[in-house]
Short mmCIF file of C-alpha atoms and ligand atoms in Angstrom, two decimals:
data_model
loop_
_atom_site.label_atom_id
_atom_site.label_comp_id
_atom_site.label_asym_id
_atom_site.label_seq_id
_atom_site.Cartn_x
_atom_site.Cartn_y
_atom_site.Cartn_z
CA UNK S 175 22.94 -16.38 -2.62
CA UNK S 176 23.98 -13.18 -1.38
CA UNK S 177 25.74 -12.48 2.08
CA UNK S 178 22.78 -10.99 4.09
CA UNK S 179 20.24 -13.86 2.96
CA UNK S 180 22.96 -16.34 4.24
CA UNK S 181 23.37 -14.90 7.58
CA UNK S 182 19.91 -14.50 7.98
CA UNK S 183 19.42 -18.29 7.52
CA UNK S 184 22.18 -18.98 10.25
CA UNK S 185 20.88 -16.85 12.73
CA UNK S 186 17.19 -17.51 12.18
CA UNK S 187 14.81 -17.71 15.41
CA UNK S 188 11.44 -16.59 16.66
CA UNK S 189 13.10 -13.90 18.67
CA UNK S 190 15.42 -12.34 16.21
CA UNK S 191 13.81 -13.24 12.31
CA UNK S 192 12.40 -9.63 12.60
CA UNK S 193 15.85 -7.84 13.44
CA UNK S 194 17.77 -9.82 11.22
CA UNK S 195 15.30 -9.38 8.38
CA UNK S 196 15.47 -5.73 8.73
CA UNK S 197 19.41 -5.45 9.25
CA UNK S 198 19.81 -8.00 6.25
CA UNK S 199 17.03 -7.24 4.03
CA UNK S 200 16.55 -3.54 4.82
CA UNK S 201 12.83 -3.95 5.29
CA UNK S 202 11.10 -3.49 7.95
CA UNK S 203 7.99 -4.93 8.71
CA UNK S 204 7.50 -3.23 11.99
CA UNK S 205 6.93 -0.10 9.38
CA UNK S 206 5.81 -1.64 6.42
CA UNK S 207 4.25 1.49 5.42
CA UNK S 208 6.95 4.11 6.23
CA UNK S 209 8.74 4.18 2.88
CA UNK S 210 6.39 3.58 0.63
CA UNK S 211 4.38 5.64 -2.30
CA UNK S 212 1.98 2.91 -4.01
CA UNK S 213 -0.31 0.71 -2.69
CA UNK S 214 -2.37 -2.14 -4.89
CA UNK S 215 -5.05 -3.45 -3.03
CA UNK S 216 -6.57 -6.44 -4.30
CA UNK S 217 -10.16 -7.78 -3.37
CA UNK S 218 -12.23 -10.72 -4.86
CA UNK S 219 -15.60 -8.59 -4.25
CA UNK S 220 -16.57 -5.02 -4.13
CA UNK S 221 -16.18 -4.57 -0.47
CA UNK S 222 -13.61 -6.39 1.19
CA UNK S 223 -10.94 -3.95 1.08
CA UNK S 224 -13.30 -1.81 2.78
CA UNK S 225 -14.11 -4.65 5.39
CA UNK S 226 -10.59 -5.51 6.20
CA UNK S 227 -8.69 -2.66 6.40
CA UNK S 228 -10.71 0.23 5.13
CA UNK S 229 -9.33 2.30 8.31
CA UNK S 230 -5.96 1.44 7.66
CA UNK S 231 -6.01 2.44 3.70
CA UNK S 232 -8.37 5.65 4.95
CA UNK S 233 -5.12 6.61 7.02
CA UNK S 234 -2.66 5.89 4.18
CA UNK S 235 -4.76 7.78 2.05
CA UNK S 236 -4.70 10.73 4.30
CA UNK S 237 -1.13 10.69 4.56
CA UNK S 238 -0.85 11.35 0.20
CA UNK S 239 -0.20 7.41 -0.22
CA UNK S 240 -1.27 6.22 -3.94
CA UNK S 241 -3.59 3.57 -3.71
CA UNK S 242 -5.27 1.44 -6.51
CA UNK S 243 -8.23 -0.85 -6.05
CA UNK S 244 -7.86 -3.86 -8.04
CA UNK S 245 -11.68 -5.97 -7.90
CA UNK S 246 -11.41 -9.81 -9.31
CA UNK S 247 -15.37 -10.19 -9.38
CA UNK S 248 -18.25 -8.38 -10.26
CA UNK S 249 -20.18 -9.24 -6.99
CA UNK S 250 -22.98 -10.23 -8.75
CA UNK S 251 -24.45 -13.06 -6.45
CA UNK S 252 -24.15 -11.44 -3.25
CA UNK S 253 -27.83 -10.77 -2.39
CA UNK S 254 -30.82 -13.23 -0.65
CA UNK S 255 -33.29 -10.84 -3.23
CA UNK S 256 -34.06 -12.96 -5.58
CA UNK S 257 -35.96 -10.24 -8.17
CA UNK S 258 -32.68 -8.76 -8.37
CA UNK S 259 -30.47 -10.05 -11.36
CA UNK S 260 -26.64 -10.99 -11.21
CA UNK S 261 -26.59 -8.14 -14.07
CA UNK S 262 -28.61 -5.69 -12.25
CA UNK S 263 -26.34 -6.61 -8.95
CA UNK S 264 -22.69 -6.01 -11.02
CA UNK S 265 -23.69 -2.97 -11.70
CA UNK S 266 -24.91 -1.43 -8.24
CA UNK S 267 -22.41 -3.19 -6.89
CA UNK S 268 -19.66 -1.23 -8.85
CA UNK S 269 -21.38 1.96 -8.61
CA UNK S 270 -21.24 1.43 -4.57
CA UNK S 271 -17.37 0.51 -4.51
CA UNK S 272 -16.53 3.35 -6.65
CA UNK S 273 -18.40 6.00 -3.88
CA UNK S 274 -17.16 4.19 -0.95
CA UNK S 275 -13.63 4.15 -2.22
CA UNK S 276 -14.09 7.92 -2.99
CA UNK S 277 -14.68 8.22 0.89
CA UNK S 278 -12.06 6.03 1.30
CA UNK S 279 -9.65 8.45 0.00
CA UNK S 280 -9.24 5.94 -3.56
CA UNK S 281 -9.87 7.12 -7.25
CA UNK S 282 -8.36 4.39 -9.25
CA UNK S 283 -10.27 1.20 -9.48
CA UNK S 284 -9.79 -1.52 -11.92
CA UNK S 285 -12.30 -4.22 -12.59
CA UNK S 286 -11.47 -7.96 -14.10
CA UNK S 287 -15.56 -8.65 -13.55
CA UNK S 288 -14.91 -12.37 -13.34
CA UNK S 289 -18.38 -13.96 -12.44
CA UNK S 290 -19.08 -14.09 -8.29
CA UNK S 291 -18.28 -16.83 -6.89
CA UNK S 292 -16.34 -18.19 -10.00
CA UNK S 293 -12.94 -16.64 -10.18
CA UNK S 294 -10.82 -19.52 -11.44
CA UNK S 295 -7.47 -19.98 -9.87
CA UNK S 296 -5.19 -19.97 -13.43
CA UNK S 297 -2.38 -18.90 -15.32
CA UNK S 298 -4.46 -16.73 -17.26
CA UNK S 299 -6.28 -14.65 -14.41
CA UNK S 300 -2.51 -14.82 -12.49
CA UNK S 301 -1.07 -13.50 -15.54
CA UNK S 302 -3.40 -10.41 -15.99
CA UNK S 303 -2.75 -9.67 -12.04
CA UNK S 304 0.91 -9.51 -13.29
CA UNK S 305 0.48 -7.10 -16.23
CA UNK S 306 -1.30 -4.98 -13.49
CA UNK S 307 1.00 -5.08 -10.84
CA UNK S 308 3.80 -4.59 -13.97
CA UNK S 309 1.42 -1.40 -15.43
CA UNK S 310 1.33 0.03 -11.46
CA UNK S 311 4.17 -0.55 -9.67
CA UNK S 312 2.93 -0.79 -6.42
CA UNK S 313 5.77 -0.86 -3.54
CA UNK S 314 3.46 -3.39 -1.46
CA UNK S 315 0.19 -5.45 -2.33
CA UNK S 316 -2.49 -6.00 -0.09
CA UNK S 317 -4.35 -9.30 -0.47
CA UNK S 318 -6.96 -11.53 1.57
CA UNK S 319 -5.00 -14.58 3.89
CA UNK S 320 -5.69 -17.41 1.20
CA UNK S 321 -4.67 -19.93 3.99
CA UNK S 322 -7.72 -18.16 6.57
CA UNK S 323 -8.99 -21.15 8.42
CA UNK S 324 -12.38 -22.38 7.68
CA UNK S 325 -12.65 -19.90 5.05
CA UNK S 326 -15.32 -20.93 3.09
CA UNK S 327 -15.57 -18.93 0.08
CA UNK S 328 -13.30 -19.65 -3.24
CA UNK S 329 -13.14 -16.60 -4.56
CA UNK S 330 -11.48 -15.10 -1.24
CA UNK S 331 -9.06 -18.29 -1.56
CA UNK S 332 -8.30 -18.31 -5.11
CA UNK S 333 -7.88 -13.90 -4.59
CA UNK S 334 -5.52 -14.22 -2.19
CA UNK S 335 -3.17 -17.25 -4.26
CA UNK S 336 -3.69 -15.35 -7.55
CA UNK S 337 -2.66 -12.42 -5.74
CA UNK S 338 0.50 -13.04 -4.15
CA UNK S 339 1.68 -15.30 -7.27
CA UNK S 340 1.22 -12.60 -9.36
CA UNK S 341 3.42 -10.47 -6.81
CA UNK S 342 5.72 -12.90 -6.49
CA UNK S 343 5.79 -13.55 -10.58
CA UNK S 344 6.16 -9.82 -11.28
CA UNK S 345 9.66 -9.87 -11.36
CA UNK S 346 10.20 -12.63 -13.54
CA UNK S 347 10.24 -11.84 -17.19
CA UNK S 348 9.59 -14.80 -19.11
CA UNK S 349 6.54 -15.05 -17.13
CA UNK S 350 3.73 -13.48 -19.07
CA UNK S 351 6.09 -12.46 -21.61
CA UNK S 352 3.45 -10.30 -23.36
CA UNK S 353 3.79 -7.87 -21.34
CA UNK S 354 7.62 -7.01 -22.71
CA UNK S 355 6.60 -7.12 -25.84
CA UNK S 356 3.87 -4.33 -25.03
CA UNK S 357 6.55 -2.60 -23.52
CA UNK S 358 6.09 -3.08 -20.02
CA UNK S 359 8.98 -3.64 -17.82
CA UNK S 360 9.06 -6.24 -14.90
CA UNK S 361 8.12 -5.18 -11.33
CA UNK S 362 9.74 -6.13 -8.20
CA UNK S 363 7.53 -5.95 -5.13
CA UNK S 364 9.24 -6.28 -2.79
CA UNK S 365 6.27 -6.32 0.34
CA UNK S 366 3.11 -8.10 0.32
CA UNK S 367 0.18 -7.44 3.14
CA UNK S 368 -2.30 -10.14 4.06
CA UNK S 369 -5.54 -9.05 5.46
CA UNK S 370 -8.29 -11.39 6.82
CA UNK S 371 -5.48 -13.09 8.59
CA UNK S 372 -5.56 -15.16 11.43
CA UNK S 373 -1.94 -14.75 11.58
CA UNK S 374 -1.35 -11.44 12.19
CA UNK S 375 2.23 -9.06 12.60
CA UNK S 376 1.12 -5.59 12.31
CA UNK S 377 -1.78 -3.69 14.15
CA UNK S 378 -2.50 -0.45 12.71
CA UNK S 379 -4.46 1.49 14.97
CA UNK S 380 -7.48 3.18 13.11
CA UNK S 381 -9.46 5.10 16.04
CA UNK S 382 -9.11 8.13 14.07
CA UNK S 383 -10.45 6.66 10.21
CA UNK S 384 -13.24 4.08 12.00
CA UNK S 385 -15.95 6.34 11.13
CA UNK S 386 -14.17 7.13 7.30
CA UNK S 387 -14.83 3.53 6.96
CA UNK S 388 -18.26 3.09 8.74
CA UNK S 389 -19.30 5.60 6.12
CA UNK S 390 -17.74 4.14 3.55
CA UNK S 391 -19.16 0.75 4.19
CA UNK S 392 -22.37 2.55 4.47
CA UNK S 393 -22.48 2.89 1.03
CA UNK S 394 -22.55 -1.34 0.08
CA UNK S 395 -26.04 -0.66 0.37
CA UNK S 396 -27.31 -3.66 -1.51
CA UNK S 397 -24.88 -5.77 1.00
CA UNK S 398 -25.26 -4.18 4.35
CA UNK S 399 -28.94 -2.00 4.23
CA UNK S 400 -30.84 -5.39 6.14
CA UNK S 401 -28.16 -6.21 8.16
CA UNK S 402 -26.35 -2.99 9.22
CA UNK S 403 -26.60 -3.47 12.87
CA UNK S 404 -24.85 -6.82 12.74
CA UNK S 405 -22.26 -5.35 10.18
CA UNK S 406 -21.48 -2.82 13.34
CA UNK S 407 -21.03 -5.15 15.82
CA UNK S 408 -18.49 -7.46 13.49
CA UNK S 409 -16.73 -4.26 12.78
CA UNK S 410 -16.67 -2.60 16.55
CA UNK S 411 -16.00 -6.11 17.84
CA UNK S 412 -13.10 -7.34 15.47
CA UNK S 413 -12.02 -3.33 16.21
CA UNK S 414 -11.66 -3.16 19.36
CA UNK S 415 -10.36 -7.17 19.61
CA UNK S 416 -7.07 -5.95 17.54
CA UNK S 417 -7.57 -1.97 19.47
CA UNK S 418 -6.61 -3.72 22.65
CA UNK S 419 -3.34 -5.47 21.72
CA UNK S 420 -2.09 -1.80 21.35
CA UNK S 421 -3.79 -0.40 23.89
CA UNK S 422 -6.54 1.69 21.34
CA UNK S 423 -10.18 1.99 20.34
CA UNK S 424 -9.88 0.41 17.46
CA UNK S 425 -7.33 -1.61 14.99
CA UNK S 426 -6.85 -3.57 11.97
CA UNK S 427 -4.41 -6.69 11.34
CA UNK S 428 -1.97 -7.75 8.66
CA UNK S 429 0.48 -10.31 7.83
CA UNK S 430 3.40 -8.52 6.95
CA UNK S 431 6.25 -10.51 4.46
CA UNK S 432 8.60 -9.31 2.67
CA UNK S 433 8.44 -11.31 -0.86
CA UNK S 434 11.77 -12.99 -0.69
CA UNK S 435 10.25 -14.81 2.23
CA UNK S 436 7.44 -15.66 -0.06
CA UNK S 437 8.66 -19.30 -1.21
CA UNK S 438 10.52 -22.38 0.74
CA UNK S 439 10.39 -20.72 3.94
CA UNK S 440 9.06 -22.19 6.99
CA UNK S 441 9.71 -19.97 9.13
CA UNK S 442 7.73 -17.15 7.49
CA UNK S 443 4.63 -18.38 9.84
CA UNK S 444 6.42 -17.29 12.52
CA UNK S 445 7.63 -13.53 11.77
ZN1 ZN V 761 -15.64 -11.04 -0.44
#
């Protein structure tokens, strides 16, 4: 165990974890986008990046940030329609992320189309996260809160494990050994970003991208064209709830950690 990582477990507190972790660690999680080039986001549907933070990854787009979409379903049961097939559905659906991440500011999507709803929480999905994260080499990934409260869906659950696993994993090269042998190299990430949190650590204030992701939601048609009103008063309201902790129009939340944090320790709840 190195030096820093000791001293930062004898000094540990509520009021000085975030100091110590950036005198020890180096990283700051105040700034958790300051020194960084790539960005993997990583969504169980078509959509939620957009939902979450789309006016945070708008504004790190704008500021020459590379930033991948990664989608773990194909969205194909979200609709009340029912003359429109789960087939018929994956493939609007994909059609809409790939224009509203254009907006967005994002041109490289990939897809691993498991079934909506169904995105199994295994090795094997884990493991293709991991030859992703080891083929991109993202400095942070952004991932939904897998322990959300009252979260009901699986697929947001299961995302956000799979996800920050496979971050964690990345680094480890007899995990998904494959990957060596395909002549990959292992990936250390060393931040990961949690958004549908409850538990936030970083407000990002978006006044100036709300409408790039207004109009980029508007393009989820076959989610949002019945119920666009309500979408706009979720999105104003959960806004301006995070706007007014820093004193702004609008905001969006994340759990900042740095990975080391990322297994057998407590305390992480409370940076
Ligand atoms: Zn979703």
């Amino acid at each position: 165990m190195s030096q820093n990582f000791k001293e930062i477990f004898k000094n540990l507190d509520e009021k000085t974890s975030k100091h110590l972790i950036k005198e020890l660690l180096g990283i700051d999680i105040e700034k958790p986008f300051e020194n960084i080039k790539r960005i993997l986001c990583i969504q169980p549907h078509p959509d939620d990046c957009e939902i979450a933070i789309g006016g945070t990854l708008a504004k790190l787009s704008l500021e020459k940030k590379e930033i991948v979409y990664l989608t773990l379903t194909d969205g194909s049961f979200g609709t009340n329609d029912p003359s429109i097939k789960p087939e018929k559905l994956a493939k609007i659906r994909k059609e809409e992320q790939e224009r509203a991440a254009k907006i967005i500011g994002i041109n490289k999507l990939i897809w691993l189309n498991y079934k909506d709803t169904e995105l199994p929480y295994s090795p094997d999905v884990r493991n293709r996260i991991i030859s992703i994260i080891r083929e991109e080499k993202p400095d942070i990934v952004l991932a939904p809160d897998a322990w959300l409260p009252y979260e009901v869906h699986p697929d947001h659950r299961y995302a956000g494990l799979l996800a920050i696993e496979a971050a964690f994993f990345s680094s480890l090269p007899n995990i998904n050994r494959i990957d060596l042998e395909k002549g990959l190299e292992t990936h250390e990430v060393p931040l990961i970003g949690l958004y549908y949190t409850s538990k936030p650590n970083f407000i990002v204030d978006i006044s100036n991208t709300f409408n790039i992701k207004i109009n980029a939601l508007k393009e989820h048609k076959s989610q949002f064209q019945n119920n666009w009103e309500l979408l706009i008063l979720y999105l104003q309201g959960i806004g301006s709830f995070y706007g007014k902790k820093i004193n702004t129009n609008y905001a969006e939340a994340l759990k900042i950690i740095p990975k080391i944090l990322l297994h057998i320790v407590p305390i992480v709840e409370i940076i």
